[in-house]
XYZ file of C-alpha atoms in Angstrom:
368
model
C 0.000 0.000 0.000
C 1.220 3.504 -0.806
C 0.250 4.694 2.666
C 2.520 2.024 4.160
C 5.461 3.402 2.188
C 4.629 6.872 3.431
C 4.695 5.711 7.048
C 7.999 3.920 6.451
C 9.413 7.076 4.865
C 8.434 8.898 8.056
C 10.256 6.242 10.114
C 13.377 6.912 8.040
C 13.008 10.658 8.627
C 12.860 10.006 12.353
C 15.898 7.740 12.188
C 17.887 10.547 10.591
C 17.324 12.638 13.726
C 19.535 10.246 15.668
C 22.213 9.822 13.014
C 24.757 11.891 14.957
C 24.201 10.419 18.405
C 23.507 6.661 18.400
C 26.947 5.130 17.758
C 27.783 2.300 17.883
C 24.096 1.460 17.447
C 22.306 2.133 14.151
C 20.039 5.164 13.793
C 16.480 3.828 13.649
C 13.049 5.423 13.464
C 9.658 3.992 14.386
C 6.052 5.020 13.667
C 2.946 3.442 15.226
C -0.259 3.739 13.215
C -3.841 2.968 14.208
C -6.839 3.487 11.933
C -4.636 5.306 9.428
C -3.384 7.826 12.009
C 0.014 8.102 13.686
C -0.429 7.572 17.417
C 3.238 7.309 18.417
C 6.673 7.800 16.971
C 10.287 7.942 18.090
C 13.911 7.346 17.199
C 16.829 5.573 18.834
C 18.457 7.441 21.696
C 22.201 7.497 22.478
C 23.748 4.123 23.380
C 22.211 2.792 26.576
C 18.978 4.716 25.987
C 15.717 3.592 24.453
C 15.524 2.104 21.004
C 13.112 3.637 18.512
C 10.356 1.107 19.203
C 10.395 1.803 22.938
C 10.196 5.557 22.358
C 7.256 5.126 19.971
C 5.443 2.698 22.275
C 5.770 5.152 25.161
C 4.255 7.879 23.009
C 1.395 5.644 21.814
C 0.486 4.224 25.217
C -2.638 2.060 25.190
C -3.298 2.969 21.545
C -0.486 0.613 20.497
C -2.770 -2.399 21.044
C -3.973 -3.598 17.641
C -1.831 -1.031 15.811
C 0.688 -1.367 12.986
C 4.325 -0.581 13.704
C 6.656 0.739 10.994
C 10.339 0.551 11.889
C 13.392 1.223 9.716
C 15.305 -1.860 10.950
C 14.286 -5.310 12.130
C 13.380 -5.129 15.853
C 16.043 -6.631 18.092
C 15.398 -9.895 19.936
C 18.370 -9.878 22.298
C 19.337 -8.096 25.488
C 22.309 -5.739 25.380
C 22.376 -2.418 27.173
C 18.596 -2.478 26.792
C 15.989 -5.239 26.658
C 14.663 -6.786 23.431
C 12.297 -4.606 21.429
C 10.397 -7.686 20.270
C 9.297 -8.368 23.855
C 8.072 -4.784 24.244
C 6.096 -5.022 20.987
C 4.567 -8.353 22.012
C 3.629 -7.035 25.458
C 2.005 -3.970 23.849
C -0.157 -6.367 21.768
C 0.547 -4.714 18.426
C -1.130 -6.437 15.478
C 1.382 -5.929 12.687
C 5.034 -4.976 12.271
C 6.488 -3.695 8.995
C 10.255 -3.214 8.964
C 12.511 -1.871 6.235
C 15.391 -4.347 6.213
C 16.832 -7.302 8.124
C 19.314 -6.413 10.849
C 22.802 -7.623 9.779
C 23.857 -8.026 13.422
C 24.326 -11.797 13.982
C 22.578 -11.394 17.346
C 19.406 -10.371 15.472
C 19.590 -11.452 11.791
C 16.033 -12.744 11.411
C 15.492 -13.640 15.055
C 13.433 -10.503 15.627
C 10.976 -11.344 12.876
C 10.835 -14.951 14.050
C 9.984 -13.934 17.634
C 7.211 -11.616 16.487
C 5.645 -14.230 14.201
C 5.814 -16.828 16.971
C 3.716 -14.454 19.078
C 1.047 -14.212 16.380
C 2.039 -10.789 15.035
C 1.878 -10.227 11.271
C 5.348 -9.293 9.993
C 6.222 -7.759 6.633
C 9.587 -6.851 5.107
C 11.390 -5.450 3.160
C 10.141 -1.928 2.493
C 12.403 0.954 1.400
C 15.316 -1.360 2.163
C 17.875 0.484 0.011
C 17.095 3.771 1.732
C 17.334 2.125 5.144
C 20.729 0.603 4.394
C 22.050 3.893 3.040
C 21.013 5.629 6.266
C 23.154 3.200 8.306
C 25.780 2.339 5.731
C 28.583 2.183 8.298
C 26.699 -0.144 10.631
C 25.864 -2.507 7.767
C 29.482 -2.442 6.558
C 30.889 -3.230 9.995
C 28.422 -6.035 10.677
C 29.057 -7.648 7.296
C 32.809 -7.166 6.883
C 34.157 -6.265 10.322
C 35.405 -2.904 9.100
C 33.800 0.545 8.924
C 32.572 2.390 5.858
C 35.368 4.728 4.749
C 34.501 8.125 3.280
C 37.288 10.383 2.017
C 36.536 14.106 1.878
C 38.513 16.470 -0.313
C 38.052 20.125 -1.235
C 39.519 21.156 -4.572
C 39.464 23.675 -7.371
C 37.607 22.746 -10.532
C 40.889 21.521 -11.990
C 41.279 19.077 -9.089
C 43.884 20.933 -7.023
C 43.649 20.922 -3.233
C 46.303 23.502 -2.298
C 48.892 25.835 -3.742
C 52.397 24.505 -4.273
C 53.364 26.126 -0.938
C 50.623 24.175 0.847
C 48.136 26.986 1.370
C 44.521 25.850 1.047
C 42.367 27.892 3.476
C 39.847 28.509 2.285
C 39.159 27.016 -1.133
C 35.478 26.402 -0.469
C 32.882 28.668 1.095
C 31.169 28.763 4.461
C 28.190 26.666 3.311
C 30.487 23.822 2.256
C 32.353 24.020 5.570
C 29.055 23.767 7.467
C 28.196 20.738 5.350
C 31.510 19.144 6.321
C 30.642 19.606 10.009
C 27.307 17.855 9.438
C 29.156 14.911 7.858
C 31.644 14.831 10.710
C 28.762 14.728 13.175
C 27.256 11.697 11.415
C 30.602 9.864 11.476
C 31.970 7.585 14.180
C 35.533 8.802 13.666
C 37.419 11.518 11.812
C 40.758 10.275 10.494
C 43.696 12.361 9.349
C 47.420 11.985 8.754
C 50.242 13.506 10.750
C 51.155 15.738 7.799
C 47.779 17.479 7.993
C 48.084 17.912 11.763
C 51.563 19.425 11.515
C 50.529 21.748 8.685
C 47.083 22.901 9.887
C 46.776 21.953 13.597
C 43.047 21.110 13.216
C 40.602 20.276 16.026
C 38.615 17.793 13.864
C 35.419 18.200 15.899
C 31.834 18.667 14.784
C 30.136 21.880 15.869
C 26.761 20.975 17.392
C 25.863 24.612 18.040
C 25.921 25.207 14.282
C 24.007 22.021 13.434
C 21.081 22.305 15.856
C 21.129 18.564 16.615
C 22.405 16.315 19.388
C 25.937 15.230 18.525
C 28.109 12.489 19.945
C 31.530 13.846 19.035
C 33.360 11.453 16.707
C 36.605 9.878 17.772
C 39.596 11.656 16.253
C 42.241 9.425 14.747
C 45.751 10.353 13.615
C 47.830 8.021 11.465
C 51.351 8.833 12.639
C 53.891 6.051 12.028
C 56.802 7.881 13.693
C 54.756 9.437 16.512
C 55.444 13.060 15.600
C 52.150 14.387 17.011
C 52.940 17.304 19.361
C 51.398 16.921 22.841
C 50.275 20.560 22.470
C 48.251 19.869 19.296
C 44.798 21.464 19.311
C 42.994 18.161 18.831
C 44.334 17.040 22.221
C 43.063 20.137 23.996
C 39.374 20.317 23.009
C 37.083 19.843 26.066
C 34.457 17.223 25.248
C 35.950 16.789 21.803
C 35.821 13.012 21.741
C 38.555 10.419 22.127
C 41.877 10.800 20.314
C 43.529 7.648 18.952
C 47.005 7.718 17.442
C 48.212 4.834 15.280
C 51.982 4.448 15.238
C 54.640 1.904 14.439
C 55.680 -0.264 17.375
C 59.260 1.026 17.351
C 58.215 4.673 17.538
C 55.753 3.996 20.351
C 58.375 2.684 22.797
C 59.878 5.972 23.899
C 58.969 9.087 25.868
C 56.863 10.444 23.007
C 54.207 7.846 23.681
C 54.082 8.646 27.367
C 53.853 12.375 26.637
C 50.912 11.859 24.287
C 49.154 9.582 26.740
C 49.538 12.219 29.459
C 47.964 14.697 27.032
C 44.938 12.400 26.660
C 45.723 10.389 23.531
C 45.344 6.650 23.202
C 48.309 5.212 21.289
C 47.735 2.034 19.264
C 50.530 0.213 17.480
C 50.400 -1.414 14.066
C 52.993 -2.731 11.668
C 54.848 0.094 9.918
C 57.406 -0.391 7.156
C 57.860 2.546 7.184
C 54.244 3.739 6.925
C 51.425 2.372 9.057
C 49.645 -0.718 7.745
C 46.376 0.956 6.798
C 44.466 -2.316 6.501
C 45.414 -3.048 10.124
C 44.290 0.444 11.138
C 40.901 -0.016 9.485
C 40.442 -3.488 10.972
C 41.225 -2.130 14.432
C 38.714 0.690 13.996
C 36.063 -1.916 13.218
C 36.991 -3.834 16.367
C 36.502 -0.594 18.312
C 32.854 -0.527 17.054
C 33.461 2.399 14.719
C 30.819 2.280 12.008
C 31.753 5.082 9.633
C 35.020 6.918 9.090
C 35.363 10.424 7.688
C 38.854 10.979 6.301
C 40.157 14.543 6.089
C 43.733 14.253 4.935
C 46.161 15.260 2.250
C 47.055 13.522 -0.976
C 49.473 11.100 0.712
C 47.069 9.369 3.109
C 44.079 9.726 0.765
C 46.070 8.142 -2.053
C 47.422 5.367 0.168
C 43.920 4.437 1.321
C 42.652 4.436 -2.264
C 45.591 2.353 -3.502
C 45.005 -0.165 -0.699
C 41.368 -0.624 -1.745
C 40.099 0.723 1.577
C 38.027 3.670 0.327
C 34.293 3.104 -0.063
C 33.044 6.583 -0.897
C 34.329 10.016 -1.896
C 32.780 13.324 -0.826
C 34.323 15.935 -3.112
C 33.769 19.678 -2.815
C 34.724 21.709 -5.876
C 35.242 25.466 -5.627
C 34.604 27.662 -8.697
C 38.268 28.475 -9.308
C 41.376 27.146 -11.061
C 44.810 26.686 -9.465
C 46.881 25.273 -12.324
C 49.173 22.287 -12.673
C 51.790 23.521 -10.177
C 49.258 23.250 -7.331
C 48.862 20.076 -5.275
C 46.684 17.225 -6.501
C 44.015 15.170 -4.727
C 45.653 11.729 -4.520
C 49.232 10.486 -4.571
C 48.921 7.291 -6.616
C 51.322 4.939 -8.355
C 51.885 5.739 -12.015
C 49.080 4.316 -14.153
C 50.099 3.052 -17.564
C 46.675 1.921 -18.753
C 43.168 3.285 -18.390
C 42.200 -0.193 -17.220
C 44.048 0.639 -13.982
C 41.884 3.673 -13.189
C 39.664 3.724 -10.113
C 36.073 3.565 -11.314
C 33.359 5.488 -9.492
C 29.579 5.448 -9.272
C 28.203 8.958 -8.784
C 25.318 8.937 -6.297
C 24.656 12.640 -5.937
C 25.676 16.047 -7.279
C 24.541 19.086 -5.301
C 25.138 22.812 -5.171
C 26.375 23.797 -1.691
C 26.513 27.584 -1.579
C 28.826 28.606 -4.406
C 30.508 25.200 -4.465
C 29.710 21.829 -5.980
C 29.548 18.608 -3.941
C 29.893 15.214 -5.602
C 29.191 11.985 -3.710
C 30.620 8.927 -5.426
C 31.181 5.321 -4.376
C 34.078 3.246 -5.567
C 32.836 0.843 -8.218
C 31.675 -2.404 -6.638
C 30.882 -0.859 -3.240
């Protein structure tokens, strides 16, 4: 029914309201409908708080009995920090549950639907499944592969240059594009950069919730720094409430006083193989083990190119400013020399949008 799709679309809208605050849980929305009218709705609260179904059931009260529930992910059937949503739905005596897509979490993975059907509740799925997966792309990636979804952000001139030859790049893009970047940071589990960017720009790498008007769980900030050159006085180590800072370094570099100085400054130092650069596959695998769903990479051509060459990039978010910098300016990716067009990195463009005076292109790597 078309009305069912409309109610599911509303559940997805609600889920988006929690996209910056639910990590490591997925952002989920729920709508409860009785006699064609919404009687309760809600979205997942920060980890340890209510899931979307519990919020919606609380809003619906006694009107949930005999109602239809639309939820953007299969209801959970296990106890974690909270009890199973299936039990709450059964106890509320709902008549029908429509969910967008199966939960890829092995602890759920069909068990939610099975529990509801065993209790005599009509269950239907999928509905708007592609939209639901896109909304929680990082969670689905981590549950299926053990690693997060990796997005690389770059700002460039129209001729694909990210900075002048002397390294100057602030600001290529306008204020609207920079606000958009903060919204993407807020929806990410971690912001990753390289030590070169930290030494050149001394960024904070936080999201700015006061500018976004939403609840934000600050993303973890991650520095790939094989030789542990991060200064203990770096700004990203001094932001109150700015989220955890993780530094990945080679084991040899992490044995001396530099590690202890960074740890005193609040950083968590993790070691990976480095010969001489950090093993990026090991970094990404470790981030998945730390329950990081989605990674937002803001780095220069060296780290961006290394991630792309290693096959670790899932998606590109590219901001193009209406200007030209010429061939002496710095490029977007440091890549090995390609000798055939067959070696190029194919992309699938998902979206092109005007952001202020700039252009934003969202593109997935082919096959992602």
